[in-house]
PDB file of C-alpha atoms in Angstrom:
ATOM      1  CA  UNK A1353     122.421  39.241  91.594  1.00 56.00           C
ATOM      2  CA  UNK A1354     124.146  40.589  88.512  1.00 76.00           C
ATOM      3  CA  UNK A1355     122.925  39.184  85.154  1.00 81.00           C
ATOM      4  CA  UNK A1356     126.370  37.769  84.368  1.00 77.00           C
ATOM      5  CA  UNK A1357     126.454  35.816  87.620  1.00 81.00           C
ATOM      6  CA  UNK A1358     122.928  34.530  87.023  1.00 84.00           C
ATOM      7  CA  UNK A1359     123.875  33.333  83.521  1.00 89.00           C
ATOM      8  CA  UNK A1360     127.011  31.660  84.843  1.00 88.00           C
ATOM      9  CA  UNK A1361     125.113  29.912  87.610  1.00 89.00           C
ATOM     10  CA  UNK A1362     122.533  28.669  85.094  1.00 93.00           C
ATOM     11  CA  UNK A1363     125.332  27.429  82.851  1.00 93.00           C
ATOM     12  CA  UNK A1364     126.946  25.450  85.706  1.00 93.00           C
ATOM     13  CA  UNK A1365     123.538  24.073  86.715  1.00 95.00           C
ATOM     14  CA  UNK A1366     122.962  22.930  83.143  1.00 96.00           C
ATOM     15  CA  UNK A1367     126.375  21.255  83.014  1.00 95.00           C
ATOM     16  CA  UNK A1368     125.755  19.584  86.381  1.00 95.00           C
ATOM     17  CA  UNK A1369     122.394  18.234  85.180  1.00 96.00           C
ATOM     18  CA  UNK A1370     123.862  16.904  81.931  1.00 96.00           C
ATOM     19  CA  UNK A1371     126.679  15.200  83.815  1.00 96.00           C
ATOM     20  CA  UNK A1372     124.202  13.659  86.266  1.00 96.00           C
ATOM     21  CA  UNK A1373     122.366  12.068  83.341  1.00 97.00           C
ATOM     22  CA  UNK A1374     125.630  10.289  82.536  1.00 97.00           C
ATOM     23  CA  UNK A1375     126.126   9.239  86.167  1.00 97.00           C
ATOM     24  CA  UNK A1376     128.745  11.894  86.986  1.00 96.00           C
ATOM     25  CA  UNK A1377     127.335  13.538  90.090  1.00 96.00           C
ATOM     26  CA  UNK A1378     128.958  16.864  90.914  1.00 95.00           C
ATOM     27  CA  UNK A1379     127.458  19.956  92.475  1.00 95.00           C
ATOM     28  CA  UNK A1380     127.515  23.343  90.776  1.00 94.00           C
ATOM     29  CA  UNK A1381     130.085  24.493  93.341  1.00 94.00           C
ATOM     30  CA  UNK A1382     132.332  21.501  92.682  1.00 96.00           C
ATOM     31  CA  UNK A1383     132.246  22.109  88.921  1.00 95.00           C
ATOM     32  CA  UNK A1384     132.909  25.822  89.300  1.00 93.00           C
ATOM     33  CA  UNK A1385     135.809  25.206  91.705  1.00 95.00           C
ATOM     34  CA  UNK A1386     137.335  22.599  89.394  1.00 95.00           C
ATOM     35  CA  UNK A1387     137.246  24.953  86.424  1.00 93.00           C
ATOM     36  CA  UNK A1388     138.641  27.788  88.521  1.00 93.00           C
ATOM     37  CA  UNK A1389     141.513  25.556  89.665  1.00 95.00           C
ATOM     38  CA  UNK A1390     142.240  24.438  86.092  1.00 94.00           C
ATOM     39  CA  UNK A1391     142.293  28.054  84.878  1.00 93.00           C
ATOM     40  CA  UNK A1392     144.580  29.099  87.727  1.00 93.00           C
ATOM     41  CA  UNK A1393     147.022  26.220  87.041  1.00 94.00           C
ATOM     42  CA  UNK A1394     146.919  26.947  83.308  1.00 93.00           C
ATOM     43  CA  UNK A1395     147.877  30.556  83.956  1.00 91.00           C
ATOM     44  CA  UNK A1396     150.730  29.493  86.274  1.00 92.00           C
ATOM     45  CA  UNK A1397     152.186  27.154  83.639  1.00 92.00           C
ATOM     46  CA  UNK A1398     151.837  29.755  80.855  1.00 91.00           C
ATOM     47  CA  UNK A1399     153.486  32.467  82.992  1.00 89.00           C
ATOM     48  CA  UNK A1400     156.285  30.118  84.075  1.00 90.00           C
ATOM     49  CA  UNK A1401     157.019  29.022  80.504  1.00 89.00           C
ATOM     50  CA  UNK A1402     157.025  32.647  79.302  1.00 87.00           C
ATOM     51  CA  UNK A1403     159.913  33.595  81.606  1.00 86.00           C
ATOM     52  CA  UNK A1404     163.330  33.171  80.076  1.00 80.00           C
ATOM     53  CA  UNK A1405     165.741  30.884  81.873  1.00 83.00           C
ATOM     54  CA  UNK A1406     163.018  28.623  83.262  1.00 81.00           C
ATOM     55  CA  UNK A1407     162.783  24.965  82.396  1.00 90.00           C
ATOM     56  CA  UNK A1408     159.604  24.377  80.442  1.00 90.00           C
ATOM     57  CA  UNK A1409     156.759  22.981  82.557  1.00 92.00           C
ATOM     58  CA  UNK A1410     154.660  20.258  81.008  1.00 93.00           C
ATOM     59  CA  UNK A1411     151.067  19.567  82.034  1.00 93.00           C
ATOM     60  CA  UNK A1412     148.604  17.028  80.685  1.00 94.00           C
ATOM     61  CA  UNK A1413     145.856  19.669  80.235  1.00 94.00           C
ATOM     62  CA  UNK A1414     148.055  22.415  78.741  1.00 93.00           C
ATOM     63  CA  UNK A1415     147.278  21.810  75.052  1.00 94.00           C
ATOM     64  CA  UNK A1416     143.500  21.292  75.398  1.00 94.00           C
ATOM     65  CA  UNK A1417     143.135  24.328  77.656  1.00 93.00           C
ATOM     66  CA  UNK A1418     145.424  26.389  75.440  1.00 91.00           C
ATOM     67  CA  UNK A1419     143.031  25.825  72.542  1.00 91.00           C
ATOM     68  CA  UNK A1420     140.190  27.197  74.675  1.00 90.00           C
ATOM     69  CA  UNK A1421     141.938  29.984  76.602  1.00 88.00           C
ATOM     70  CA  UNK A1422     144.835  31.221  74.460  1.00 85.00           C
ATOM     71  CA  UNK A1423     143.007  34.308  73.150  1.00 82.00           C
ATOM     72  CA  UNK A1424     141.271  35.257  76.396  1.00 80.00           C
ATOM     73  CA  UNK A1425     142.180  38.669  77.793  1.00 77.00           C
ATOM     74  CA  UNK A1426     142.987  37.255  81.239  1.00 72.00           C
ATOM     75  CA  UNK A1427     145.730  35.135  79.636  1.00 74.00           C
ATOM     76  CA  UNK A1428     147.341  37.792  77.427  1.00 69.00           C
ATOM     77  CA  UNK A1429     146.151  41.246  78.462  1.00 61.00           C
ATOM     78  CA  UNK A1430     146.408  44.068  75.932  1.00 58.00           C
ATOM     79  CA  UNK A1431     148.364  46.143  78.427  1.00 60.00           C
ATOM     80  CA  UNK A1432     149.737  45.759  81.916  1.00 56.00           C
ATOM     81  CA  UNK A1433     150.035  48.430  84.583  1.00 61.00           C
ATOM     82  CA  UNK A1434     152.686  48.184  87.224  1.00 61.00           C
ATOM     83  CA  UNK A1435     154.729  50.242  89.632  1.00 61.00           C
ATOM     84  CA  UNK A1436     158.015  48.728  88.452  1.00 62.00           C
ATOM     85  CA  UNK A1437     157.826  50.262  84.966  1.00 55.00           C
ATOM     86  CA  UNK A1438     160.734  52.661  84.407  1.00 59.00           C
ATOM     87  CA  UNK A1439     160.027  55.899  82.557  1.00 57.00           C
ATOM     88  CA  UNK A1440     162.726  58.349  81.477  1.00 58.00           C
ATOM     89  CA  UNK A1441     163.240  61.181  83.902  1.00 59.00           C
ATOM     90  CA  UNK A1442     162.283  64.586  82.578  1.00 56.00           C
ATOM     91  CA  UNK A1443     163.282  67.729  84.380  1.00 54.00           C
ATOM     92  CA  UNK A1444     160.644  70.420  84.542  1.00 56.00           C
ATOM     93  CA  UNK A1445     163.295  73.047  85.270  1.00 60.00           C
ATOM     94  CA  UNK A1446     165.567  72.610  82.246  1.00 58.00           C
ATOM     95  CA  UNK A1447     165.040  74.819  79.223  1.00 59.00           C
ATOM     96  CA  UNK A1448     163.733  73.121  76.148  1.00 55.00           C
ATOM     97  CA  UNK A1449     166.186  73.103  73.232  1.00 54.00           C
ATOM     98  CA  UNK A1450     165.612  76.026  70.937  1.00 53.00           C
ATOM     99  CA  UNK A1451     164.336  75.320  67.433  1.00 53.00           C
ATOM    100  CA  UNK A1452     166.641  77.805  65.644  1.00 50.00           C
TER     101      UNK A1452
END
């Protein structure tokens, strides 16, 4: 297993153990899935609210999660690649303008 995955699993195990001590009994898988679902919903709300013309979506967890996730690269990537990006057409057969 990759080191990152091992560290993450240990982190979720630690969280699960700490929650169990406070009588909140959740498995590592349940905790991971809950966080994954929260992150996915957060991203959906952020993307929806970023589109012009949409009514703003409100969500009880938006502000707390925004404080945690707002600067993460999966929320606001530095650049985006896509096939729908239009570039100006350049003809390879036209002469370049002369510099005289």
